Amino acid sequence: MVDLKQNVQYVKGVGPAKAKLLHNIGVDTLDDLITYFPRNYEDRSKPKMISQLVDGEEALIEVVATGNVSEIRIGKNKTILKLVVRDETSTCIITWFNQSYLKGRFKIGQKYKFYGKAQIKYGKVEMVNPVFDIEENNKNTGKIVPIYPLTYNLKQGAIRNAIENGLKIVDGKLEETMPDYLLKEYHLEELNRAMKQIHFPDSFEEYNRARKRLVFEELLSMQLALSGLKNKYDNENDGIEYSKDVKMSDVINSLPFKLTKAQLRVLEEIDNDMENRKPMNRLLQGDVGSGKTIVSIISTYKAVKCGYQVAIMAPTAILAEQHIQEFKKVLEPFGIKCELLLGGTRVKKRREILEELENGTIDVLIGTHALLVEDVIFKNLGLVVTDEQHRFGVRQRGSIVAKGNNPDVLVMTATPIPRTLALILYGDLDISIIDELPPNRKKIETYAVTSAMEERVNNFIRKNINEGRQVYIVCPLVEENEDIDAKSVVELEEKYRNEVFKEYRVGYIYGKMKQKEKDEIMHNFKEGEIDVLISTTVIEVGVNVPNASLMVIENAERFGLAQLHQLRGRVGRGEYQSYCILKYEGKSSETRQRMKIMQETNDGFIIAEKDLELRGSGEFFGTKQHGLPEFKIANLFEDMETLKSVQSVALKIENDDPKLEKEENRKLKKLIDERFTKRVEI
Ligand code: ADP
Ligand code: MG
């Protein structure tokens, strides 16, 4: 067997200097090296005729030199080499800058292969600094060449070379990690061949086979590691056993509305978990407005009445402030003390809160990341609720949980996640779903329009305001460049405030504003002092303004469907019929199809499935992908089919052999013990 953990510097052609560079990209061992997978490939295997070349295209040509290399000196140390070559169809000029040493390599009448980018000017074809082979050699051409994601001073050639040599060491000696029965059932490539073909594929068919196998392995080990974690929680019996004498129904009966069946079912699941000695680890999923918050309030009641404290973590200050109002409204009548702790909480107030938290005067602490700070110490933390929306990673969840002694954990998310994805994103949690909205919710009427309808849309906005309602106008947020986006909000505000809606009160808000400013604006909007609020997606998360009845979304084509649905959930929170207008640009049929889905359905789960189906790539969660596990090769979106296969395998194993003790699963156990469990546990 080869030692995969051996230091990469002893691989031929690496050495101490390159090993340092490899370290920068996370490659320290032979194992790291051979699992540093290409991000792309260049097909240098299929020759083209010169006359068929397209400007800007990378291509391979097979040619004969029609002259000798000519050298032109320009300036002191600068040279240009030129060589004219031809095939049956045309001629091409090969040009090299500052590579004089190549001068002697070319002879009239000799055959060559060149691979490079074709430039066509005035009908003349040229290739600059191409790679080449002489005669039939296949050193640089004639094959599919991997392109690696690289950084710093590592050159493609260097890393390619290192990997080639690394593969020579392991060639044929990698121990198969997949059991035979899976290799057969899913037609998976054997490991050694897959590893070779993923780096240096003989054909794209071979590449596909190799990739499928490696993706399968990666997803399966992740999925099994997660269910292993779940088993581990299940076997730990040192959580809190909440008293059966404290009844959730006491607080449920005090509410001004009746809970939905789905809410009651979910509460029963939570109640069972709480009364059980093993710590609860539960994901609560539910569409916007499905009433998750009240579920967390009721669970909080139970924890507090059993003598424990509760921490509620929200992703933004606005949301935390909203939560505290709702919590107080329901829980204060029961003598439960709730407090709010934010990054901006005044020093004196903060000191007071910390003291009361530690001595147990405060029962419920609601806040943002501010709760994670070290000096926030609970007397007796028994329940942690994180309102997640993909903004907290597993790590942060862990650090708040560590402030208690195996507290119960409830994770809430309003992003409807198709089940397949939920299983791999939250595979270590039990899942509860609220799949029903409270009754009498009016459907949010949604219309998709083009810019031709602008005036009518503006009139509709006026009509809503004149009836006493409020309006959101949302523009896309380009996360990588919030400055530009902020400007677009500001520009819109200019136009709307000074021209279109000058008779109304127009405000704006965007992510990069100071927290204090944002809070002030949201406060004013809530109090009805702003008629039209222009914003980026900062309002996406949970803001509750029941008087807002209309949302206009600019450039709706730029948002993911799941995100549009989240945004739209900001209206229709009160008694008024509410509307969402999607202004879109472009004529692509995909855009129209997506707008149609938004018009026709109000079910977040269906929308999420469709979104995934239509886009199929990484934008499912908008640009916010925090919390997604990192994979070396798998892509949750493109590899959905494989993910489904993997999950049916995982489910079967979970039922038949949860601890991977059977002989047939021995290889899987080894794989997970060695490679995975450590990574997942952080
Ligand atoms: P979510 O957090 O799931 O987006 P919320 O908990 O904010 O939803 O609920 C939205 C609104 O609906 C809140 O004002 C809440 O008080 C109310 N609500 C929750 N459950 C019910 C119910 N069963 N019947 C009527 N109204 C409800
Ligand atoms: Mg809520």
XYZ file of C-alpha atoms and ligand atoms in Angstrom:
710
model
C 0.000 0.000 0.000
C 1.159 3.531 -0.639
C 1.429 6.019 2.146
C -1.050 8.681 1.117
C -0.113 10.830 4.068
C 3.475 11.252 2.887
C 4.689 14.789 2.525
C 4.134 16.149 -0.933
C 7.652 17.529 -1.153
C 9.058 14.055 -1.829
C 6.984 13.638 -4.953
C 9.303 13.847 -7.951
C 9.550 17.367 -9.292
C 8.101 19.015 -6.174
C 10.783 19.673 -3.554
C 10.697 22.122 -0.645
C 10.093 25.308 -2.655
C 7.087 24.043 -4.610
C 5.799 22.245 -1.523
C 5.491 25.671 0.093
C 3.443 26.945 -2.818
C 1.293 23.831 -2.749
C 0.702 24.383 0.937
C -0.979 27.672 0.026
C -3.624 25.820 -1.898
C -4.162 23.279 0.864
C -1.969 20.554 -0.598
C 0.400 19.058 1.973
C 0.259 15.320 1.389
C 0.236 12.957 -1.546
C -3.452 12.421 -0.863
C -4.141 16.148 -1.038
C -2.211 16.307 -4.282
C -4.072 13.617 -6.176
C -7.421 14.892 -4.922
C -6.699 18.418 -6.099
C -9.102 18.075 -8.988
C -9.060 20.056 -12.240
C -11.586 22.845 -12.578
C -11.695 22.524 -16.331
C -10.120 20.807 -19.314
C -8.692 21.863 -22.641
C -9.421 19.534 -25.485
C -6.158 19.492 -27.394
C -6.992 16.227 -29.046
C -9.074 17.183 -32.048
C -7.252 19.019 -34.875
C -8.978 21.697 -36.922
C -8.301 23.066 -40.345
C -6.797 26.548 -40.400
C -9.554 27.793 -42.686
C -12.141 26.754 -40.107
C -10.616 28.610 -37.180
C -12.725 31.215 -35.475
C -11.258 34.374 -33.983
C -10.588 33.966 -30.282
C -11.061 30.220 -30.262
C -8.487 27.859 -28.784
C -7.673 25.129 -31.215
C -5.231 22.500 -32.356
C -3.758 22.640 -35.844
C -1.573 20.092 -37.629
C 0.771 21.868 -40.005
C 4.023 21.981 -41.937
C 6.539 24.816 -41.572
C 6.801 26.683 -44.873
C 9.809 28.795 -43.943
C 12.418 29.262 -41.285
C 11.865 31.133 -38.048
C 12.555 34.831 -38.413
C 13.606 36.880 -35.432
C 12.843 40.539 -34.984
C 14.499 42.555 -32.244
C 12.476 45.317 -30.732
C 14.146 47.352 -28.032
C 16.856 46.076 -25.768
C 15.774 42.668 -24.528
C 12.673 42.159 -26.567
C 12.373 39.776 -29.483
C 9.619 38.451 -31.645
C 9.859 35.097 -33.423
C 7.685 34.411 -36.406
C 7.066 31.192 -38.286
C 4.729 30.629 -41.196
C 2.997 27.250 -41.287
C 0.298 25.722 -43.462
C -2.118 22.854 -43.809
C -4.186 21.865 -46.848
C -6.547 24.750 -46.397
C -4.596 27.848 -45.467
C -1.604 29.417 -43.766
C -1.098 30.630 -40.238
C 1.527 32.835 -38.628
C 2.923 31.545 -35.359
C 4.328 34.291 -33.156
C 6.342 34.072 -29.964
C 7.280 36.986 -27.775
C 10.583 36.846 -25.942
C 11.248 33.173 -26.447
C 14.424 33.341 -28.544
C 15.489 29.959 -27.300
C 12.866 28.362 -29.541
C 14.618 29.635 -32.658
C 16.493 26.443 -33.455
C 13.542 24.138 -32.947
C 11.837 24.603 -36.290
C 12.816 23.501 -39.796
C 11.279 24.018 -43.222
C 9.159 21.087 -44.265
C 8.855 19.607 -40.766
C 5.457 18.658 -39.330
C 4.218 20.280 -36.130
C 1.141 20.504 -33.990
C 0.231 23.805 -32.363
C -2.412 24.497 -29.749
C -3.314 28.056 -28.917
C -5.760 30.886 -29.356
C -6.444 31.813 -32.971
C -6.457 35.512 -33.826
C -7.879 36.517 -37.143
C -7.221 40.008 -38.481
C -8.017 41.055 -42.041
C -8.292 37.401 -43.009
C -4.849 36.572 -41.635
C -4.696 33.816 -39.056
C -2.211 34.062 -36.229
C -1.400 32.142 -33.051
C 0.584 33.808 -30.273
C 2.720 31.791 -27.867
C 1.057 28.452 -28.583
C 2.202 25.164 -27.079
C 3.453 22.660 -29.624
C 4.763 19.231 -30.428
C 7.093 18.107 -33.164
C 5.798 15.476 -35.596
C 3.526 12.982 -33.875
C 4.686 13.657 -30.318
C 1.976 14.049 -27.699
C 3.738 15.918 -24.986
C 1.656 19.084 -25.024
C -1.008 18.253 -27.571
C -3.054 15.358 -28.814
C -4.880 14.926 -25.531
C -7.284 16.418 -23.058
C -5.338 18.615 -20.683
C -6.509 19.436 -17.150
C -6.690 23.025 -15.964
C -6.296 23.361 -12.230
C -7.651 26.042 -9.986
C -4.400 27.625 -9.040
C -3.177 30.475 -7.006
C -0.089 32.466 -6.198
C 3.006 31.534 -8.122
C 2.051 28.025 -9.092
C 2.062 27.487 -12.832
C -0.303 25.069 -14.580
C 2.669 23.129 -15.895
C 4.159 22.734 -12.441
C 1.030 21.464 -10.791
C 0.190 19.219 -13.730
C 3.646 17.741 -13.522
C 3.424 17.225 -9.771
C 0.094 15.485 -10.089
C 1.319 13.311 -12.923
C 4.218 12.173 -10.754
C 1.959 11.755 -7.740
C -0.307 9.519 -9.760
C 2.694 7.415 -10.779
C 3.388 6.709 -7.108
C -0.155 5.550 -6.402
C -0.739 3.935 -9.789
C -2.778 0.772 -9.314
C -2.150 0.802 -5.579
C -5.097 2.806 -4.269
C -7.283 0.686 -2.101
C -10.870 0.579 -3.338
C -13.140 2.524 -0.975
C -16.510 1.473 -2.377
C -17.994 -1.939 -1.631
C -18.373 -4.266 -4.603
C -22.129 -4.237 -4.439
C -22.229 -0.469 -4.941
C -19.657 -0.535 -7.737
C -21.849 -3.041 -9.524
C -25.249 -1.594 -8.807
C -24.343 1.962 -9.784
C -21.835 1.077 -12.501
C -19.086 2.966 -10.770
C -15.573 3.176 -12.115
C -12.888 1.480 -10.064
C -10.896 3.957 -7.937
C -7.464 3.732 -9.535
C -8.773 4.249 -13.001
C -11.113 7.022 -11.896
C -8.290 8.888 -10.222
C -6.156 8.751 -13.333
C -8.950 9.632 -15.718
C -10.186 12.590 -13.715
C -6.803 14.257 -14.144
C -5.764 12.998 -17.549
C -8.855 11.702 -19.299
C -8.436 9.657 -22.463
C -11.824 10.937 -23.590
C -14.722 12.905 -22.201
C -16.669 9.677 -21.737
C -13.883 8.431 -19.499
C -13.918 11.741 -17.677
C -17.653 11.481 -17.042
C -17.315 7.994 -15.649
C -14.455 9.029 -13.405
C -16.234 12.099 -12.174
C -19.447 10.268 -11.438
C -17.598 7.754 -9.317
C -15.674 10.339 -7.344
C -18.782 12.453 -6.802
C -20.650 9.380 -5.639
C -17.916 8.584 -3.157
C -17.739 12.112 -1.841
C -21.480 12.559 -1.408
C -21.983 9.127 0.079
C -19.265 9.553 2.654
C -20.675 12.971 3.598
C -24.180 11.644 3.897
C -23.102 8.647 5.954
C -20.893 10.783 8.165
C -23.862 13.045 8.877
C -26.145 10.178 9.765
C -23.324 8.836 11.900
C -23.346 12.132 13.795
C -27.063 11.845 14.236
C -26.641 8.343 15.656
C -24.055 9.700 17.986
C -26.452 12.296 19.394
C -29.082 9.603 19.682
C -26.800 7.464 21.768
C -25.805 10.208 24.122
C -28.115 10.182 27.058
C -26.877 13.201 28.877
C -29.206 15.910 27.587
C -32.003 17.609 29.487
C -35.181 15.732 30.265
C -37.858 18.405 30.443
C -40.748 17.766 32.772
C -43.965 16.355 31.350
C -45.842 18.470 33.894
C -45.161 21.693 32.044
C -47.761 21.853 29.323
C -47.306 23.731 26.067
C -51.087 23.934 25.888
C -51.110 26.574 28.659
C -49.461 29.072 26.378
C -51.184 27.790 23.238
C -54.556 28.497 24.831
C -53.533 32.070 25.562
C -52.966 32.893 21.893
C -55.473 35.019 19.955
C -55.525 32.474 17.118
C -55.745 28.731 16.626
C -52.577 26.939 15.616
C -52.592 25.102 12.330
C -52.473 21.318 12.226
C -48.925 21.511 10.923
C -47.852 23.756 13.809
C -49.415 21.382 16.326
C -47.742 18.377 14.749
C -44.354 20.064 14.787
C -44.844 21.159 18.398
C -45.587 17.607 19.371
C -42.347 16.492 17.760
C -40.474 19.181 19.638
C -42.237 18.409 22.907
C -41.263 14.743 22.587
C -37.666 15.691 21.901
C -37.606 18.017 24.888
C -38.976 15.428 27.249
C -36.486 12.895 25.967
C -33.090 12.676 27.620
C -31.125 12.841 24.423
C -30.488 16.394 23.259
C -32.848 17.662 20.586
C -31.253 18.529 17.252
C -34.077 19.526 15.026
C -34.492 21.548 11.876
C -37.766 23.395 11.571
C -38.579 24.252 7.999
C -41.518 26.312 6.937
C -42.409 28.812 4.296
C -42.395 32.514 5.143
C -45.396 33.336 7.256
C -46.105 29.723 8.148
C -45.744 30.587 11.827
C -42.375 29.249 12.867
C -41.732 32.039 15.322
C -44.724 31.169 17.445
C -43.548 27.555 17.509
C -40.234 28.694 18.915
C -42.030 30.881 21.455
C -44.086 27.963 22.702
C -40.994 25.770 22.948
C -39.289 28.564 24.850
C -42.182 28.692 27.299
C -41.729 25.031 28.087
C -37.977 25.338 28.602
C -38.304 28.361 30.887
C -41.101 26.888 32.965
C -38.917 23.836 33.471
C -36.245 26.086 34.958
C -33.953 26.713 32.016
C -32.797 29.695 30.010
C -33.247 30.068 26.266
C -31.059 31.720 23.613
C -32.567 32.909 20.346
C -30.130 33.783 17.578
C -31.340 35.836 14.641
C -29.303 36.702 11.558
C -29.965 40.459 11.673
C -30.679 43.108 14.278
C -33.946 44.021 12.601
C -35.161 40.494 12.938
C -33.956 40.130 16.506
C -35.878 43.274 17.434
C -38.971 41.942 15.837
C -38.601 38.650 17.656
C -38.272 40.298 21.034
C -41.551 42.101 20.528
C -43.353 38.883 19.649
C -41.719 36.938 22.468
C -42.564 39.594 25.041
C -46.145 39.859 23.888
C -46.755 36.144 24.440
C -44.407 35.307 27.300
C -44.419 38.361 29.602
C -47.928 37.580 30.868
C -46.431 34.335 32.177
C -43.769 36.221 34.106
C -41.016 35.301 31.664
C -38.280 37.911 31.271
C -36.936 38.440 27.740
C -33.994 40.665 26.827
C -32.328 41.798 23.625
C -28.575 41.846 23.095
C -27.117 43.329 19.937
C -23.682 44.393 18.793
C -24.786 47.974 19.315
C -26.212 47.547 22.813
C -24.849 50.289 25.119
C -22.054 49.272 27.452
C -24.023 49.973 30.616
C -27.098 48.120 29.424
C -24.957 45.263 28.212
C -23.247 44.917 31.588
C -26.620 44.797 33.241
C -27.885 42.129 30.839
C -24.797 39.974 31.296
C -25.164 40.135 35.044
C -28.828 39.221 34.994
C -28.122 36.466 32.537
C -25.518 34.941 34.751
C -27.607 35.148 37.897
C -30.655 33.780 36.135
C -32.932 36.852 36.260
C -33.194 36.851 32.476
C -35.000 33.830 31.090
C -34.745 34.456 27.373
C -31.928 36.230 25.545
C -32.560 37.208 21.969
C -29.880 38.631 19.709
C -27.504 38.381 16.825
C -23.901 37.230 16.668
C -23.490 39.336 19.779
C -24.657 36.305 21.758
C -21.585 34.379 20.704
C -19.144 36.628 22.543
C -17.199 34.908 25.281
C -18.404 36.952 28.250
C -22.038 36.152 27.496
C -22.546 33.529 30.183
C -25.789 31.756 30.923
C -26.697 30.376 34.302
C -28.557 27.451 32.886
C -28.956 27.404 29.120
C -31.364 24.668 28.116
C -32.641 25.554 24.663
C -30.981 27.216 21.692
C -33.035 28.436 18.762
C -31.184 29.651 15.689
C -33.116 31.394 12.976
C -30.773 30.490 10.271
C -31.549 31.251 6.696
C -28.096 29.990 5.786
C -26.368 32.752 7.572
C -24.893 30.800 10.430
C -22.576 27.942 9.764
C -22.414 24.753 11.756
C -19.511 26.255 13.630
C -21.477 29.205 14.978
C -24.328 27.003 15.952
C -21.763 24.967 17.857
C -20.368 27.921 19.733
C -23.714 29.047 21.126
C -24.612 25.468 22.018
C -21.373 25.215 23.988
C -22.674 27.872 26.399
C -25.008 25.279 27.860
C -24.654 21.717 28.974
C -26.008 19.706 26.033
C -28.945 22.052 25.488
C -31.704 21.218 23.047
C -31.268 22.834 19.656
C -33.909 24.028 17.249
C -32.751 25.372 13.905
C -35.307 27.322 11.904
C -35.098 28.123 8.244
C -37.510 29.879 5.942
C -35.649 28.955 2.802
C -37.694 26.102 1.458
C -35.150 23.434 0.709
C -36.053 20.466 -1.434
C -35.811 17.361 0.667
C -32.789 15.982 -1.153
C -30.788 19.076 -0.349
C -32.059 19.326 3.211
C -30.772 15.825 3.840
C -27.249 16.730 2.916
C -27.250 20.276 4.294
C -28.802 19.276 7.577
C -28.247 15.532 7.572
C -27.214 15.593 11.222
C -30.588 17.014 12.280
C -34.082 15.617 12.506
C -36.407 17.513 10.229
C -39.832 18.985 10.956
C -41.794 20.768 8.287
C -44.664 23.231 8.598
C -46.364 22.655 5.276
C -49.481 24.716 5.812
C -50.154 28.436 6.121
C -52.498 29.856 8.738
C -56.043 30.093 7.382
C -57.458 33.226 5.793
C -54.124 34.154 4.331
C -54.841 35.841 1.056
C -52.794 34.695 -1.895
C -50.281 37.317 -2.912
C -51.346 38.288 -6.412
C -48.228 38.258 -8.539
C -47.761 39.864 -11.943
C -44.698 39.827 -14.150
C -44.329 42.886 -16.372
C -41.795 44.444 -18.725
C -40.640 48.057 -18.699
C -43.391 48.953 -21.167
C -45.787 48.773 -18.221
C -43.786 51.145 -16.025
C -46.383 53.924 -15.951
C -49.173 51.553 -15.055
C -47.064 50.067 -12.295
C -46.394 53.552 -10.923
C -50.101 54.318 -10.972
C -50.790 51.122 -9.112
C -48.232 52.130 -6.493
C -50.021 55.501 -6.103
C -53.352 53.773 -5.785
C -52.091 51.570 -2.938
C -50.560 54.503 -1.085
C -53.697 56.572 -1.528
C -55.622 53.767 0.126
C -53.319 54.081 3.130
C -51.006 51.182 2.340
C -47.220 51.081 2.043
C -45.001 49.821 -0.738
C -41.622 48.122 -1.088
C -39.498 48.588 -4.177
C -36.638 46.104 -4.292
C -33.618 46.179 -6.566
C -31.089 43.422 -7.050
C -28.150 43.175 -4.761
C -24.910 42.138 -6.335
C -23.047 40.894 -3.350
C -19.587 41.082 -4.816
C -20.078 44.722 -5.509
C -22.368 46.266 -3.030
C -21.101 49.751 -3.764
C -22.439 49.751 -7.282
C -25.657 48.277 -6.086
C -26.030 50.810 -3.335
C -25.688 53.445 -5.999
C -28.506 51.917 -7.938
C -30.746 52.130 -4.887
C -29.721 55.730 -4.435
C -30.393 56.492 -8.087
C -33.805 54.965 -7.948
C -34.525 56.907 -4.840
C -33.552 60.138 -6.615
C -35.849 59.403 -9.475
C -38.752 58.312 -7.321
C -38.400 60.937 -4.637
C -37.843 63.913 -6.904
C -39.968 62.976 -9.858
C -42.291 60.016 -9.911
C -43.490 59.979 -6.312
C -42.660 63.477 -5.196
C -45.959 63.859 -3.405
C -45.127 60.846 -1.176
C -42.606 60.000 1.505
C -39.828 57.930 -0.053
C -37.073 56.207 1.929
C -34.260 53.856 1.114
C -32.199 51.205 2.804
C -29.322 48.939 1.777
C -26.973 46.454 3.338
C -23.905 48.612 3.777
C -25.632 51.379 5.715
C -24.779 51.769 9.354
C -26.852 49.453 11.485
C -28.269 52.400 13.380
C -29.466 54.044 10.206
C -31.030 50.829 8.966
C -32.836 50.256 12.212
C -34.132 53.808 12.171
C -35.478 53.492 8.647
C -37.140 50.152 9.312
C -38.617 51.623 12.443
C -40.024 54.566 10.494
C -41.429 52.295 7.834
C -43.084 50.137 10.465
C -44.571 53.238 12.080
C -46.035 54.273 8.727
C -43.826 57.338 8.324
C -42.500 56.162 4.965
C -44.830 55.361 2.060
C -42.391 53.842 -0.377
C -39.322 52.009 0.812
C -36.657 51.395 -1.801
C -34.296 48.686 -0.761
C -31.895 45.951 -1.659
C -32.542 42.465 -0.398
C -31.778 43.459 3.185
C -35.496 43.312 3.824
C -35.578 39.715 2.720
C -35.249 38.382 6.194
C -38.378 38.307 8.261
C -39.413 41.948 8.466
C -43.040 42.240 9.454
C -44.972 45.306 8.338
C -48.616 44.261 8.022
C -49.638 47.539 6.383
C -47.344 46.961 3.403
C -49.490 45.542 0.632
C -47.390 45.905 -2.479
C -43.924 44.872 -3.465
C -42.365 45.854 -6.759
C -39.208 43.976 -7.650
C -36.928 45.574 -10.225
C -34.843 43.345 -12.502
C -36.640 40.328 -11.160
C -34.837 38.161 -13.723
C -31.685 38.566 -11.705
C -33.035 36.898 -8.592
C -33.427 33.224 -7.863
C -37.009 32.036 -7.590
C -36.552 30.957 -4.006
C -35.286 34.418 -3.240
C -38.167 36.129 -5.039
C -40.513 34.036 -2.981
C -38.749 35.042 0.223
C -38.978 38.685 -0.755
C -42.605 38.444 -1.704
C -43.334 37.015 1.735
C -42.768 40.508 3.165
C -46.208 41.545 1.963
C -49.477 39.840 2.705
C -48.739 39.872 6.398
C -51.833 41.770 7.388
C -55.501 41.864 6.556
C -55.063 43.554 3.148
C -55.037 41.910 -0.234
C -51.418 42.101 -1.299
C -49.571 42.228 -4.583
C -46.162 41.521 -5.974
C -45.068 42.986 -9.281
C -42.026 41.505 -10.956
C -40.432 43.896 -13.416
C -38.177 41.949 -15.694
C -35.973 42.577 -18.681
C -34.877 40.339 -21.497
C -36.744 37.974 -23.707
C -35.226 34.632 -22.840
C -37.745 31.857 -22.584
C -36.169 30.737 -19.341
C -36.883 34.134 -17.802
C -40.481 34.016 -18.963
C -40.870 30.498 -17.642
C -39.508 31.531 -14.281
C -41.790 34.556 -14.069
C -44.707 32.320 -14.912
C -43.913 29.987 -12.028
C -43.882 32.970 -9.675
C -47.261 34.123 -10.953
C -48.838 30.720 -10.660
C -47.626 29.306 -7.398
C -47.355 30.461 -3.853
C -45.852 27.293 -2.445
C -42.231 27.806 -1.507
C -41.328 24.144 -1.765
C -42.659 23.774 -5.280
C -40.860 26.957 -6.243
C -37.620 25.694 -4.787
C -37.859 22.430 -6.700
C -38.611 24.234 -9.940
C -35.830 26.708 -9.385
C -33.392 23.905 -8.883
C -34.687 22.142 -11.959
C -34.503 25.208 -14.175
C -31.218 26.627 -13.101
C -29.516 23.497 -11.991
C -26.436 25.340 -10.860
C -25.021 27.093 -7.888
C -27.345 30.054 -7.697
C -30.145 28.278 -5.951
C -29.635 30.210 -2.764
C -28.860 33.449 -4.502
C -25.315 34.430 -3.874
C -25.488 33.517 -0.231
C -24.125 30.077 0.122
C -22.850 30.277 3.637
C -23.263 27.056 5.467
C -23.055 24.861 2.421
C -20.542 22.106 2.937
C -17.448 22.336 0.816
C -16.867 19.540 -1.601
C -13.749 18.711 -3.517
C -15.549 17.582 -6.594
C -19.291 17.302 -6.066
C -21.645 20.124 -6.908
C -24.951 19.749 -5.105
C -26.841 21.291 -7.953
C -25.317 19.647 -10.958
C -25.008 16.311 -9.253
C -28.591 16.078 -8.094
C -29.120 12.691 -9.739
C -26.093 11.203 -8.031
C -27.167 12.797 -4.780
C -30.496 11.033 -5.036
C -28.835 7.661 -5.631
C -26.521 8.299 -2.733
C -29.388 9.128 -0.434
C -31.251 5.965 -1.231
C -28.072 4.025 -0.462
C -27.568 5.974 2.753
C -31.139 5.403 3.818
C -30.824 1.691 3.247
C -27.595 1.546 5.216
C -29.104 3.618 8.009
C -31.846 1.032 8.350
C -29.869 -2.161 7.792
C -26.465 -1.375 9.185
C -26.397 2.027 10.923
C -23.030 1.444 12.529
C -21.490 0.004 9.373
C -20.652 -3.237 11.096
C -21.486 -5.641 8.288
C -18.677 -7.107 6.232
C -20.121 -5.689 3.026
C -19.823 -2.155 4.428
C -16.389 -2.542 5.926
C -14.807 -0.405 3.236
C -17.290 2.386 3.810
C -16.630 2.382 7.517
C -12.934 2.690 6.890
C -13.441 5.516 4.407
C -15.570 7.514 6.802
C -13.385 6.892 9.824
C -10.287 7.924 7.952
C -11.393 10.706 5.757
C -14.583 12.189 6.890
C -15.777 12.091 10.433
C -12.972 14.337 11.554
C -13.786 16.949 8.969
C -17.488 17.054 9.688
C -17.064 17.286 13.418
C -14.781 20.301 13.095
P -42.582 32.761 9.981
O -41.632 33.044 11.086
O -42.752 31.305 9.738
O -42.262 33.517 8.725
P -44.348 34.073 11.708
O -44.131 33.235 12.873
O -43.636 35.374 11.630
O -43.996 33.261 10.405
O -45.895 34.263 11.477
C -46.430 35.246 10.663
C -47.606 35.877 11.324
O -48.663 34.936 11.442
C -47.312 36.375 12.723
O -47.901 37.624 12.865
C -47.966 35.326 13.616
O -48.402 35.872 14.833
C -49.136 34.863 12.781
N -49.539 33.478 13.005
C -48.733 32.425 13.308
N -49.461 31.298 13.420
C -50.738 31.617 13.163
C -51.969 30.860 13.123
N -51.994 29.558 13.340
N -53.100 31.537 12.819
C -53.067 32.849 12.581
N -51.966 33.609 12.614
C -50.792 33.016 12.900
Mg -40.710 34.856 11.529
